[in-house]
Amino acid sequence: MNEELRGRERDERLAAARATLRRVKTLDDFSLAATPDACAEAAGLAALLRQRPEDTEVAYRLGWLELFRALSRPWDDTRTQDELRAVARTFAPCLTAGVTDLPPQLLPHIADAAEPHVIERLRHALNSVETGPLDTVVREYRRVLDATGAGHPALPQRLANLGTALHARFERRAEGAGLDEALSALRAAVEATPEDDPDLPPRLNGLAGTLRARFERDGNLADLDAAIATNERALKATETTGTTGAASVHHPYRAMTHSNLGLAYRTRYERTTDQADLDAAIDAGRAALSATGPHEPQRPARLVNLGGALIHRHLRTGSTSDLDAGVTALREAAATRRAQQQGLAEAGERRPPDGMAVRGGRGGLPQR
């Protein structure tokens, strides 16, 4: 079918759906959305939406037809909830596109349906050097959050994901207001996370990294001190959280937390020249490396961080053992990086950013 015919068919189906929706609202009669003609109109719109899932107007009209049809029938816990989930999925692109005239009672569930698509775009944007995809994701996550209730179980992770997107955009474009908004979102995510939640360590790491970024922007040492304290809290959280019951050294975020803590200490050493900070950076770097497997993609960067800190201490103290260890770490980093790049070239893969903890939250329709 050529574009002209497809456009004409779309216009005709939308016009019929608009007329049906007007009758439903004018007569206040949901059953008009369940007639054979109305069901055929809905089926036609659904076919259009399968062809172009981003067609917001088609999704909007179809969503209302589906909702009115579901409400025209007696409530059934299983059937009605299945129908409402389908309605939420239909409305999902409308929410992310900024459509505001959506059924208020369904907004949290529409957000649940929309978020997986926004997460996929966020992952793509984090692997892109362009800022445009991040601009889109930030707008969409704000809309998802606006539709998320205060007590929704997914709220902390959605706040964390928005903070991640804002921080990444700042790194590409140095937009000051975005970094401050990222801090607000990440702080709110941490505050909404219980101390024993396994998601607390990555959220604390995200907050600490953003505090360090603001220190680098503004030079306020209080931000760097807060970043170190937040990393220390994240490290402690890895000792008490987790779902496997394994020893804390094997916590999935422990190596990353040690690495981030080492970077923060070294950054403070460069500002204050306090030997204790440099020693702490080396201790944290060694701990991060010992918790990093030989083939993990983060190993070269952690070797570089440790090697650089050791050479800094050699320059300060003259220790030849630090110089030898630093050079060894840097050589191993180069060799490991070459081996990993060769493996990636053969596999045709890209590694995700170190420490990215982007996920969907938990949600669901309530029982009536």
Short mmCIF file of C-alpha atoms in Angstrom, two decimals, residues 4-340:
data_model
loop_
_atom_site.label_atom_id
_atom_site.label_comp_id
_atom_site.label_asym_id
_atom_site.label_seq_id
_atom_site.Cartn_x
_atom_site.Cartn_y
_atom_site.Cartn_z
CA GLU A 4 -1.19 8.18 0.04
CA LEU A 5 -3.57 5.24 0.41
CA ARG A 6 -2.23 4.44 3.86
CA GLY A 7 -2.72 8.06 4.93
CA ARG A 8 -6.28 8.09 3.58
CA GLU A 9 -7.10 4.85 5.40
CA ARG A 10 -5.64 6.25 8.63
CA ASP A 11 -7.71 9.43 8.34
CA GLU A 12 -10.91 7.46 7.73
CA ARG A 13 -10.35 5.14 10.68
CA LEU A 14 -9.49 8.02 13.00
CA ALA A 15 -12.59 9.96 11.91
CA ALA A 16 -14.82 6.97 12.67
CA ALA A 17 -13.17 6.49 16.07
CA ARG A 18 -13.57 10.17 16.95
CA ALA A 19 -17.27 10.01 16.11
CA THR A 20 -17.76 6.94 18.30
CA LEU A 21 -15.88 8.52 21.20
CA ARG A 22 -18.00 11.68 20.92
CA ARG A 23 -21.18 9.59 21.12
CA VAL A 24 -19.88 7.70 24.17
CA LYS A 25 -19.09 10.94 25.99
CA THR A 26 -22.21 12.81 24.89
CA LEU A 27 -24.58 10.00 25.88
CA ASP A 28 -22.44 8.82 28.81
CA ASP A 29 -22.87 5.27 27.54
CA PHE A 30 -19.77 3.04 27.59
CA SER A 31 -21.62 0.25 25.79
CA LEU A 32 -21.40 2.26 22.55
CA ALA A 33 -17.68 1.37 22.52
CA ALA A 34 -18.55 -2.34 22.57
CA THR A 35 -20.80 -2.48 19.49
CA PRO A 36 -19.63 -4.52 16.48
CA ASP A 37 -18.88 -1.32 14.55
CA ALA A 38 -16.86 0.15 17.42
CA CYS A 39 -14.94 -3.12 17.85
CA ALA A 40 -14.14 -3.09 14.13
CA GLU A 41 -12.93 0.51 14.43
CA ALA A 42 -10.68 -0.49 17.32
CA ALA A 43 -9.31 -3.44 15.35
CA GLY A 44 -8.53 -1.14 12.44
CA LEU A 45 -6.66 1.30 14.68
CA ALA A 46 -4.77 -1.57 16.31
CA ALA A 47 -3.60 -2.68 12.86
CA LEU A 48 -2.36 0.84 12.13
CA LEU A 49 -0.56 0.98 15.47
CA ARG A 50 1.23 -2.30 14.78
CA GLN A 51 2.55 -0.75 11.58
CA ARG A 52 3.62 2.48 13.31
CA PRO A 53 3.88 2.10 17.10
CA GLU A 54 4.94 5.75 17.42
CA ASP A 55 1.64 7.07 15.95
CA THR A 56 0.45 8.93 19.04
CA GLU A 57 -2.97 9.97 17.74
CA VAL A 58 -3.87 6.42 16.73
CA ALA A 59 -2.72 5.16 20.14
CA TYR A 60 -4.74 7.88 21.89
CA ARG A 61 -8.04 7.11 20.10
CA LEU A 62 -7.54 3.36 20.40
CA GLY A 63 -6.74 3.63 24.10
CA TRP A 64 -9.99 5.43 24.87
CA LEU A 65 -12.02 2.97 22.78
CA GLU A 66 -10.42 0.04 24.62
CA LEU A 67 -10.99 1.67 28.01
CA PHE A 68 -14.66 2.45 27.40
CA ARG A 69 -15.23 -1.07 26.09
CA ALA A 70 -13.61 -2.57 29.20
CA LEU A 71 -15.72 -0.35 31.48
CA SER A 72 -18.92 -1.33 29.67
CA ARG A 73 -18.71 -4.86 31.08
CA PRO A 74 -19.17 -6.10 34.65
CA TRP A 75 -15.94 -6.12 36.67
CA ASP A 76 -14.03 -9.38 36.61
CA ASP A 77 -10.74 -9.51 38.53
CA THR A 78 -8.88 -11.45 35.86
CA ARG A 79 -10.47 -10.28 32.62
CA THR A 80 -10.86 -6.62 33.54
CA GLN A 81 -7.31 -6.28 34.84
CA ASP A 82 -5.98 -7.91 31.67
CA GLU A 83 -7.99 -5.43 29.62
CA LEU A 84 -6.76 -2.47 31.68
CA ARG A 85 -3.16 -3.62 31.25
CA ALA A 86 -3.76 -3.67 27.50
CA VAL A 87 -5.22 -0.15 27.69
CA ALA A 88 -2.16 1.05 29.61
CA ARG A 89 0.14 -0.42 26.97
CA THR A 90 -1.83 1.35 24.25
CA PHE A 91 -1.60 4.71 26.01
CA ALA A 92 2.15 4.33 26.75
CA PRO A 93 3.45 6.22 23.69
CA CYS A 94 0.97 9.01 24.42
CA LEU A 95 2.45 9.52 27.88
CA THR A 96 6.04 9.69 26.68
CA ALA A 97 5.02 12.04 23.84
CA GLY A 98 3.57 14.51 26.34
CA VAL A 99 -0.17 13.91 25.86
CA THR A 100 -1.86 15.08 29.06
CA ASP A 101 -5.49 14.06 28.50
CA LEU A 102 -5.10 10.49 29.75
CA PRO A 103 -7.28 8.64 32.31
CA PRO A 104 -5.93 9.75 35.73
CA GLN A 105 -6.67 6.46 37.49
CA LEU A 106 -4.55 4.59 34.94
CA LEU A 107 -1.58 6.97 34.90
CA PRO A 108 0.67 4.87 37.20
CA HIS A 109 -0.01 1.80 35.07
CA ILE A 110 0.56 3.70 31.84
CA ALA A 111 3.91 4.75 33.31
CA ASP A 112 4.65 1.07 34.07
CA ALA A 113 3.91 0.19 30.45
CA ALA A 114 5.93 3.10 29.03
CA GLU A 115 9.06 2.71 31.14
CA PRO A 116 10.61 -0.35 29.42
CA HIS A 117 10.68 1.57 26.14
CA VAL A 118 12.25 4.61 27.84
CA ILE A 119 14.87 2.39 29.49
CA GLU A 120 15.80 0.93 26.12
CA ARG A 121 16.24 4.44 24.74
CA LEU A 122 18.29 5.41 27.80
CA ARG A 123 20.66 2.48 27.29
CA HIS A 124 21.06 3.47 23.65
CA ALA A 125 21.62 7.12 24.59
CA LEU A 126 24.30 6.23 27.16
CA ASN A 127 26.24 4.48 24.41
CA SER A 128 25.91 7.42 22.01
CA VAL A 129 28.13 10.51 21.81
CA GLU A 130 25.16 12.63 20.73
CA THR A 131 23.11 14.65 23.23
CA GLY A 132 19.85 14.51 21.27
CA PRO A 133 18.87 11.00 22.45
CA LEU A 134 19.55 12.03 26.06
CA ASP A 135 17.37 15.13 25.65
CA THR A 136 14.54 12.85 24.54
CA VAL A 137 15.06 10.39 27.39
CA VAL A 138 15.15 13.16 30.01
CA ARG A 139 11.83 14.54 28.75
CA GLU A 140 10.27 11.09 28.70
CA TYR A 141 11.51 10.14 32.16
CA ARG A 142 10.15 13.36 33.61
CA ARG A 143 6.74 12.44 32.17
CA VAL A 144 6.97 8.89 33.51
CA LEU A 145 7.85 10.25 36.96
CA ASP A 146 4.98 12.75 36.86
CA ALA A 147 2.65 9.77 36.34
CA THR A 148 4.25 7.71 39.12
CA GLY A 149 2.52 7.85 42.50
CA ALA A 150 4.46 8.83 45.63
CA GLY A 151 4.22 5.34 47.10
CA HIS A 152 4.88 3.47 43.86
CA PRO A 153 7.54 0.74 44.33
CA ALA A 154 9.28 1.79 41.10
CA LEU A 155 9.71 5.43 42.15
CA PRO A 156 13.28 5.15 43.55
CA GLN A 157 14.65 3.41 40.46
CA ARG A 158 12.91 5.85 38.13
CA LEU A 159 14.43 8.76 40.02
CA ALA A 160 17.83 7.07 39.78
CA ASN A 161 17.42 6.52 36.04
CA LEU A 162 16.48 10.17 35.50
CA GLY A 163 19.53 11.20 37.53
CA THR A 164 21.72 8.94 35.40
CA ALA A 165 20.37 10.48 32.18
CA LEU A 166 20.84 14.05 33.46
CA HIS A 167 24.40 13.36 34.65
CA ALA A 168 25.32 11.74 31.33
CA ARG A 169 23.90 14.73 29.45
CA PHE A 170 25.92 17.10 31.64
CA GLU A 171 29.10 15.19 30.80
CA ARG A 172 28.41 15.68 27.10
CA ARG A 173 27.20 19.27 27.22
CA ALA A 174 28.22 20.75 30.61
CA GLU A 175 24.70 21.99 31.34
CA GLY A 176 24.84 23.23 34.93
CA ALA A 177 21.13 23.14 35.73
CA GLY A 178 20.97 19.55 34.53
CA LEU A 179 23.66 18.47 37.00
CA ASP A 180 21.80 20.10 39.89
CA GLU A 181 18.58 18.38 38.82
CA ALA A 182 20.50 15.09 38.61
CA LEU A 183 21.65 15.53 42.21
CA SER A 184 18.10 16.24 43.36
CA ALA A 185 16.78 13.13 41.60
CA LEU A 186 19.58 10.89 42.90
CA ARG A 187 19.22 12.18 46.46
CA ALA A 188 15.48 11.51 46.31
CA ALA A 189 16.18 8.00 44.97
CA VAL A 190 18.55 7.26 47.87
CA GLU A 191 16.16 8.71 50.45
CA ALA A 192 13.37 6.46 49.14
CA THR A 193 15.55 3.32 49.31
CA PRO A 194 15.60 1.21 52.51
CA GLU A 195 19.00 0.49 54.06
CA ASP A 196 18.71 -3.25 53.37
CA ASP A 197 17.64 -2.84 49.74
CA PRO A 198 20.13 -4.44 47.30
CA ASP A 199 19.66 -1.43 45.01
CA LEU A 200 21.07 0.97 47.61
CA PRO A 201 24.78 0.55 46.69
CA PRO A 202 24.40 1.46 42.99
CA ARG A 203 22.15 4.41 43.85
CA LEU A 204 24.69 5.69 46.37
CA ASN A 205 27.44 5.26 43.79
CA GLY A 206 25.43 7.29 41.30
CA LEU A 207 24.91 10.06 43.84
CA ALA A 208 28.60 10.08 44.80
CA GLY A 209 29.70 10.30 41.17
CA THR A 210 27.40 13.26 40.56
CA LEU A 211 28.68 15.03 43.67
CA ARG A 212 32.22 14.54 42.40
CA ALA A 213 31.18 15.96 39.02
CA ARG A 214 29.81 19.07 40.73
CA PHE A 215 33.07 19.46 42.65
CA GLU A 216 34.93 19.34 39.34
CA ARG A 217 32.57 21.99 37.98
CA ASP A 218 32.48 24.37 40.95
CA GLY A 219 35.56 23.47 43.01
CA ASN A 220 33.58 23.31 46.27
CA LEU A 221 35.47 20.87 48.51
CA ALA A 222 32.28 20.16 50.49
CA ASP A 223 30.89 18.34 47.44
CA LEU A 224 33.98 16.13 47.25
CA ASP A 225 33.82 15.41 50.98
CA ALA A 226 30.15 14.45 50.54
CA ALA A 227 31.07 12.22 47.59
CA ILE A 228 33.63 10.35 49.70
CA ALA A 229 31.18 9.95 52.58
CA THR A 230 28.55 8.67 50.15
CA ASN A 231 30.99 6.17 48.64
CA GLU A 232 31.92 4.99 52.14
CA ARG A 233 28.24 4.48 52.89
CA ALA A 234 27.86 2.54 49.63
CA LEU A 235 30.80 0.33 50.60
CA LYS A 236 29.22 -0.39 53.96
CA ALA A 237 25.92 -1.16 52.21
CA THR A 238 27.61 -3.84 50.11
CA GLU A 239 28.41 -5.66 53.35
CA THR A 240 24.76 -5.82 54.39
CA THR A 241 22.76 -6.08 51.15
CA GLY A 242 22.46 -8.64 48.41
CA THR A 243 20.18 -11.50 47.50
CA THR A 244 22.59 -14.44 47.43
CA GLY A 245 23.98 -14.35 50.93
CA ALA A 246 27.51 -14.54 49.50
CA ALA A 247 30.45 -12.94 51.25
CA SER A 248 30.57 -9.18 50.84
CA VAL A 249 33.77 -9.36 48.75
CA HIS A 250 31.63 -10.92 46.00
CA HIS A 251 28.87 -8.30 46.14
CA PRO A 252 28.21 -7.24 42.52
CA TYR A 253 28.80 -3.55 43.30
CA ARG A 254 31.70 -3.86 45.74
CA ALA A 255 34.50 -3.58 43.17
CA MET A 256 32.85 -0.57 41.52
CA THR A 257 32.37 1.08 44.92
CA HIS A 258 36.03 0.61 45.87
CA SER A 259 37.05 2.00 42.48
CA ASN A 260 34.85 5.09 42.80
CA LEU A 261 36.05 5.65 46.36
CA GLY A 262 39.66 5.48 45.20
CA LEU A 263 39.00 8.05 42.48
CA ALA A 264 37.36 10.39 44.98
CA TYR A 265 40.25 10.10 47.45
CA ARG A 266 42.80 10.72 44.72
CA THR A 267 40.85 13.75 43.52
CA ARG A 268 40.88 15.15 47.06
CA TYR A 269 44.60 14.45 47.36
CA GLU A 270 45.21 16.48 44.21
CA ARG A 271 43.36 19.37 45.88
CA THR A 272 44.73 19.09 49.44
CA THR A 273 48.02 17.12 48.98
CA ASP A 274 47.12 15.19 52.13
CA GLN A 275 49.20 11.97 52.14
CA ALA A 276 46.40 10.12 53.94
CA ASP A 277 44.07 10.66 50.97
CA LEU A 278 46.65 9.26 48.54
CA ASP A 279 47.20 6.23 50.77
CA ALA A 280 43.44 5.69 50.98
CA ALA A 281 43.16 5.98 47.18
CA ILE A 282 45.78 3.24 46.74
CA ASP A 283 44.14 0.98 49.31
CA ALA A 284 40.77 1.39 47.60
CA GLY A 285 42.31 0.85 44.17
CA ARG A 286 43.92 -2.40 45.29
CA ALA A 287 40.65 -3.58 46.83
CA ALA A 288 38.80 -2.76 43.61
CA LEU A 289 41.33 -4.68 41.55
CA SER A 290 41.26 -7.74 43.80
CA ALA A 291 37.47 -7.87 43.38
CA THR A 292 37.66 -7.51 39.57
CA GLY A 293 37.96 -10.64 37.45
CA PRO A 294 40.77 -10.96 34.87
CA HIS A 295 38.37 -10.66 31.93
CA GLU A 296 36.00 -7.98 33.23
CA PRO A 297 35.78 -4.92 30.96
CA GLN A 298 36.50 -2.55 33.86
CA ARG A 299 39.86 -4.15 34.74
CA PRO A 300 42.07 -1.97 32.47
CA ALA A 301 40.60 1.29 33.82
CA ARG A 302 41.04 0.11 37.40
CA LEU A 303 44.65 -0.87 36.69
CA VAL A 304 45.27 2.59 35.23
CA ASN A 305 43.75 4.26 38.30
CA LEU A 306 45.86 2.19 40.67
CA GLY A 307 49.02 2.62 38.60
CA GLY A 308 48.58 6.38 38.46
CA ALA A 309 48.07 6.64 42.22
CA LEU A 310 51.16 4.52 42.92
CA ILE A 311 53.29 6.68 40.66
CA HIS A 312 51.94 9.80 42.39
CA ARG A 313 53.09 8.37 45.71
CA HIS A 314 56.50 7.50 44.24
CA LEU A 315 56.90 11.10 43.12
CA ARG A 316 56.06 12.27 46.61
CA THR A 317 58.01 9.75 48.68
CA GLY A 318 60.63 8.38 46.29
CA SER A 319 59.49 4.80 46.94
CA THR A 320 60.93 2.53 44.23
CA SER A 321 58.47 -0.23 45.14
CA ASP A 322 55.58 2.12 44.35
CA LEU A 323 57.21 3.01 41.03
CA ASP A 324 57.69 -0.65 40.11
CA ALA A 325 54.13 -1.56 41.11
CA GLY A 326 52.72 1.43 39.24
CA VAL A 327 54.57 0.64 36.02
CA THR A 328 53.54 -3.02 36.28
CA ALA A 329 49.88 -2.01 36.68
CA LEU A 330 50.02 0.31 33.67
CA ARG A 331 51.65 -2.34 31.50
CA GLU A 332 49.05 -4.90 32.51
CA ALA A 333 46.31 -2.37 31.76
CA ALA A 334 47.64 -1.84 28.23
CA ALA A 335 47.94 -5.57 27.57
CA THR A 336 44.47 -6.30 28.97
CA ARG A 337 42.92 -3.48 26.94
CA ARG A 338 44.45 -4.80 23.72
CA ALA A 339 43.17 -8.31 24.43
CA GLN A 340 39.68 -7.03 25.23
#
